[in-house]
mmCIF file of C-alpha atoms and ligand atoms in Angstrom:
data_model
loop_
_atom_site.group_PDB
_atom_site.id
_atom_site.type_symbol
_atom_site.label_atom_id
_atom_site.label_comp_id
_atom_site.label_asym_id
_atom_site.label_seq_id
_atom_site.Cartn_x
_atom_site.Cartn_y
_atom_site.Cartn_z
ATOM 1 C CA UNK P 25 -0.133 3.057 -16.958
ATOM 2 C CA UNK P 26 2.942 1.444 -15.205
ATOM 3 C CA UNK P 27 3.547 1.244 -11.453
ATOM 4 C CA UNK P 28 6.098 3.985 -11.755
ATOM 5 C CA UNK P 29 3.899 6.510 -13.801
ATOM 6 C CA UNK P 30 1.144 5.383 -10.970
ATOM 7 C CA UNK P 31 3.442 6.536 -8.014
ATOM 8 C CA UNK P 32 4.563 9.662 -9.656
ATOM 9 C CA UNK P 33 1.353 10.982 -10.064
ATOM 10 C CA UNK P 34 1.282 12.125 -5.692
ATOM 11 C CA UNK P 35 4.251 14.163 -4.573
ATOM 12 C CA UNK P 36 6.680 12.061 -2.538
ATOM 13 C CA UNK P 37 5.207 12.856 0.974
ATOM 14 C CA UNK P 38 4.454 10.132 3.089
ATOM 15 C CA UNK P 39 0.852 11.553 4.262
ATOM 16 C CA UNK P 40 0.511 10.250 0.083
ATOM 17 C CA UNK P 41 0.983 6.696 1.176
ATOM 18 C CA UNK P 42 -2.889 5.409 1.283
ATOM 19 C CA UNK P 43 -3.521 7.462 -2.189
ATOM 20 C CA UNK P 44 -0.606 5.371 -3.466
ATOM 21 C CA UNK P 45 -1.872 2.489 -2.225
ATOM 22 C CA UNK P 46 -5.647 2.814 -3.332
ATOM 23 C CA UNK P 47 -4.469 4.316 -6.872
ATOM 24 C CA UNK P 48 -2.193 1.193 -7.430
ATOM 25 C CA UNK P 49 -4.756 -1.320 -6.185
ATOM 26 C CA UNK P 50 -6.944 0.231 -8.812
ATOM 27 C CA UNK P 51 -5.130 0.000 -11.471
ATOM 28 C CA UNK P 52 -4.185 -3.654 -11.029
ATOM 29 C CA UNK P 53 -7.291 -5.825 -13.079
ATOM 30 C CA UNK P 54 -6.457 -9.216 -10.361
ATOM 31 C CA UNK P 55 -7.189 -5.836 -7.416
ATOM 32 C CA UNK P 56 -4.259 -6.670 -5.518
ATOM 33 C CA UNK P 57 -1.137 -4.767 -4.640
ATOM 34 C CA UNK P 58 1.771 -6.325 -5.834
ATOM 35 C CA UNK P 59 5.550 -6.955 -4.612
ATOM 36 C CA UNK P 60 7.439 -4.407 -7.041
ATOM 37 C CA UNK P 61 4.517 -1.917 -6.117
ATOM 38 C CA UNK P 62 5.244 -1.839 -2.310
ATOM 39 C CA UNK P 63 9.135 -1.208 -3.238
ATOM 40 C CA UNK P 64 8.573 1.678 -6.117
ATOM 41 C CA UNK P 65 5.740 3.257 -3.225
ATOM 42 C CA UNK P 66 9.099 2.973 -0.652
ATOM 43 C CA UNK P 67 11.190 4.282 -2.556
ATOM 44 C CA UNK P 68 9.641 6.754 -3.978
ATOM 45 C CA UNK P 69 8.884 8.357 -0.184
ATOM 46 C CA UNK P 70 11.824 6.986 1.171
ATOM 47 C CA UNK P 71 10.259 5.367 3.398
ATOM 48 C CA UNK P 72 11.827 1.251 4.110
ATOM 49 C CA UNK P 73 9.511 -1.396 2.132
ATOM 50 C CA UNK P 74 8.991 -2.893 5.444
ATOM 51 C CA UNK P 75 6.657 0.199 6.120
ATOM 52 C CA UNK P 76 4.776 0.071 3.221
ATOM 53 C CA UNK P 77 3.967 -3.699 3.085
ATOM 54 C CA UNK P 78 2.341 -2.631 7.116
ATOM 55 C CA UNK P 79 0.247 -0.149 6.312
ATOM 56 C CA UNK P 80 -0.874 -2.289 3.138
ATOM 57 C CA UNK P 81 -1.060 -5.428 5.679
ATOM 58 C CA UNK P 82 -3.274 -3.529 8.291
ATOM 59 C CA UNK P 83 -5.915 -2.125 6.049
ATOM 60 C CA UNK P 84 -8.688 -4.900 5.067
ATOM 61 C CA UNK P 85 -9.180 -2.796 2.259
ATOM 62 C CA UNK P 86 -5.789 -3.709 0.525
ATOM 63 C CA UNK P 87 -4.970 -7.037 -0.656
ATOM 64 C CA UNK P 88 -1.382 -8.398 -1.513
ATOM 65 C CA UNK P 89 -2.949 -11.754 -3.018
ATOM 66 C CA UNK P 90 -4.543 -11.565 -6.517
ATOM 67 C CA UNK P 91 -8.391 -11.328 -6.007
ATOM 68 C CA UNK P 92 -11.391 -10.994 -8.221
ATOM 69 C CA UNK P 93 -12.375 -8.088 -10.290
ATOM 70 C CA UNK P 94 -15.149 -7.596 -8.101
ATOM 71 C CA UNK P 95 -14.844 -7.746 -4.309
ATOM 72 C CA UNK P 96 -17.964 -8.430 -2.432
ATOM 73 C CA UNK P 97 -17.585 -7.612 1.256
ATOM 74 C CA UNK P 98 -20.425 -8.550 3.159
ATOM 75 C CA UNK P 99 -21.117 -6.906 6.390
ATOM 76 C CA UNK P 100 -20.501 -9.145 9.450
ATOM 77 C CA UNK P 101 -20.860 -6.897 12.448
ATOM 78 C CA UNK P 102 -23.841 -7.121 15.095
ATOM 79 C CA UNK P 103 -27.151 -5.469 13.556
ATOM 80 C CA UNK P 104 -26.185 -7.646 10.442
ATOM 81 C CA UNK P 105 -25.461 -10.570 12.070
ATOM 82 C CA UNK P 106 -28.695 -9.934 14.427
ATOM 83 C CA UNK P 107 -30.530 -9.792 10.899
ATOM 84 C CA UNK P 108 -29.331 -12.960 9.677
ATOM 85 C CA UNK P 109 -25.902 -11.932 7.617
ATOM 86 C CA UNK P 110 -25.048 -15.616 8.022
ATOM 87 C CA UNK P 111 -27.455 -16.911 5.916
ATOM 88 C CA UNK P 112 -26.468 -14.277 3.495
ATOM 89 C CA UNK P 113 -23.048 -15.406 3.773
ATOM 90 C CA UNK P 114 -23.974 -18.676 2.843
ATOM 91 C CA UNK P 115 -26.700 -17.600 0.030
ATOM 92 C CA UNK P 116 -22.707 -16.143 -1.503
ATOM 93 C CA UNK P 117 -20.961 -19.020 -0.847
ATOM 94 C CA UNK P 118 -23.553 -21.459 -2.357
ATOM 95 C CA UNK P 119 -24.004 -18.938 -5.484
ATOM 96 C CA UNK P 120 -20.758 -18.123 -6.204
ATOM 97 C CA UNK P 121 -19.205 -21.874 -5.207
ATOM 98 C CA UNK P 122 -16.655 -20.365 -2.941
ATOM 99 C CA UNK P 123 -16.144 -20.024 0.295
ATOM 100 C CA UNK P 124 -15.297 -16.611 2.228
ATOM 101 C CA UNK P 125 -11.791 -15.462 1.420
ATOM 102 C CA UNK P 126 -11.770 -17.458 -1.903
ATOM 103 C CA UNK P 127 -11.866 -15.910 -5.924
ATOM 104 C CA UNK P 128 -14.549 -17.431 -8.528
ATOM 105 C CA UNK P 129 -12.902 -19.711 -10.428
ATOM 106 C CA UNK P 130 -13.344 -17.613 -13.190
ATOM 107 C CA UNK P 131 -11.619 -14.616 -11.385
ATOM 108 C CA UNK P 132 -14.297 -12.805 -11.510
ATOM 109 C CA UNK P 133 -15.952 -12.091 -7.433
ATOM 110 C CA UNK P 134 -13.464 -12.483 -4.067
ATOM 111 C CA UNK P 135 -16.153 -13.102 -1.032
ATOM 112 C CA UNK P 136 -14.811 -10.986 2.059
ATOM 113 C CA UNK P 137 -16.281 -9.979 5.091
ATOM 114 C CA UNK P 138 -16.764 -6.534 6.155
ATOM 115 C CA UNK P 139 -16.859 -4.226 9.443
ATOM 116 C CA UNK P 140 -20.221 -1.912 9.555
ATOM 117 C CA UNK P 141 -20.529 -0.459 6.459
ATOM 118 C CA UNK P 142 -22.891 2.367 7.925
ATOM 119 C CA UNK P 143 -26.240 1.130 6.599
ATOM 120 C CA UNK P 144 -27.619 -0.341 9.540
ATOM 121 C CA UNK P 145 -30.970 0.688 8.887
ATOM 122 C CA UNK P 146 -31.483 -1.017 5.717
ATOM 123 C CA UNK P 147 -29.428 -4.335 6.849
ATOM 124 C CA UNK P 148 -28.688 -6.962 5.864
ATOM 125 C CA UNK P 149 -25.862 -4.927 3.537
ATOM 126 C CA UNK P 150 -23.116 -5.393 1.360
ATOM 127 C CA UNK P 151 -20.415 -3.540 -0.959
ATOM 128 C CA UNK P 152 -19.602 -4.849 -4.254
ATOM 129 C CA UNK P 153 -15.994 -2.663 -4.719
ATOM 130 C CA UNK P 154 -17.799 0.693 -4.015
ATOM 131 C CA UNK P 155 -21.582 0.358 -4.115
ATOM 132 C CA UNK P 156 -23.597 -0.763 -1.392
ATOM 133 C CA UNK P 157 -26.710 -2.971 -1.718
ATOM 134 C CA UNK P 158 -29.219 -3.570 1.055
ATOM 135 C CA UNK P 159 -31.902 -5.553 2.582
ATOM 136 C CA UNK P 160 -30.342 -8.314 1.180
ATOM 137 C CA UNK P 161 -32.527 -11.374 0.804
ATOM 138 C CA UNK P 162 -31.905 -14.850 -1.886
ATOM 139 C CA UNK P 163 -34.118 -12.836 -4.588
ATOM 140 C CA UNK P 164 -32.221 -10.093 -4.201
ATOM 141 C CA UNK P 165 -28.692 -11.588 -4.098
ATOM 142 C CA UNK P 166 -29.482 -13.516 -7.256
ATOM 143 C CA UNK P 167 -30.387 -10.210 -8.953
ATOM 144 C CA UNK P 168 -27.767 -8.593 -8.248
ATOM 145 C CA UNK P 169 -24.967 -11.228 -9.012
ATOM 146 C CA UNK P 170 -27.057 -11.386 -12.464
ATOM 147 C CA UNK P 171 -26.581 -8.127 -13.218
ATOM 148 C CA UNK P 172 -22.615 -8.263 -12.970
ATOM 149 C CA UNK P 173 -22.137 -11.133 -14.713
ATOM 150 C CA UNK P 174 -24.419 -9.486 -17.037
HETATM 151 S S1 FES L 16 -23.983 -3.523 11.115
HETATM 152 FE FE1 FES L 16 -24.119 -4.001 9.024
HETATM 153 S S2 FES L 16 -24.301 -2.081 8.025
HETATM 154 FE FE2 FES L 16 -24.045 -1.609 10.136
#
């Protein structure tokens, strides 16, 4: 589906803008939302393109840089970090041979960190795009990366 048959999917109201958004981050396979998809989403609300690129800028959960097909976000605030998310940062980084912020060289995982993700009681947590894994150890990092890259 093209960006335009995307946008006209949601009725040109601007409380549409974040649907827009998500459905045309979707849709991209390198997750990102690109340059002609911030100015078809302004004009299509008429709304300036200035708008729409700072509403994609202040969300974490939009990207305007190609990324990976899968977009681990690891949880960095305090009952994680108080349960050792660092090391499980760095169990990612030494697995995946990035560091945080960077794509797989073979495009396929973006590390990221993450604000609470609302699973505090089975920390450390993560998100890999829209599931969450917990109590999040080596063993079970491994297993999980394994069953992506299947
Ligand atoms: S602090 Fe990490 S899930 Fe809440």
């Amino acid at each position: 589906m093209s960006i335009k048959e995307i946008i006209k999917q949601f009725e040109p109201e601007q409380h549409n803008l974040l649907h827009i958004l998500h459905a045309l981050q979707d849709a991209n396979p390198a997750n990102y939302i690109t340059g002609e998809a911030l100015e078809e989403t302004a004009r299509h609300l008429g709304i300036t393109k200035s708008s729409v690129y700072g509403v994609a800028r202040y969300y974490t959960m939009f990207s305007l840089e190609p990324r990976g097909k899968y977009i681990i976000r690891v949880c960095a605030s305090p009952v994680c970090e108080l349960l050792r998310a660092n090391e499980i940062i760095a169990l990612l980084e030494e697995e995946l041979k990035v560091k945080t912020g960077e794509t797989t060289a073979d495009g396929m995982f973006t590390l990221e960190l993450s604000e609470c993700l609302g699973q505090c009681q089975e920390a450390p947590s993560m998100m890999i795009n829209d599931k969450v894994y917990n109590s999040l150890d080596r063993g079970r990092i491994r297993e999980v990366l394994k069953s992506y890259r299947g």
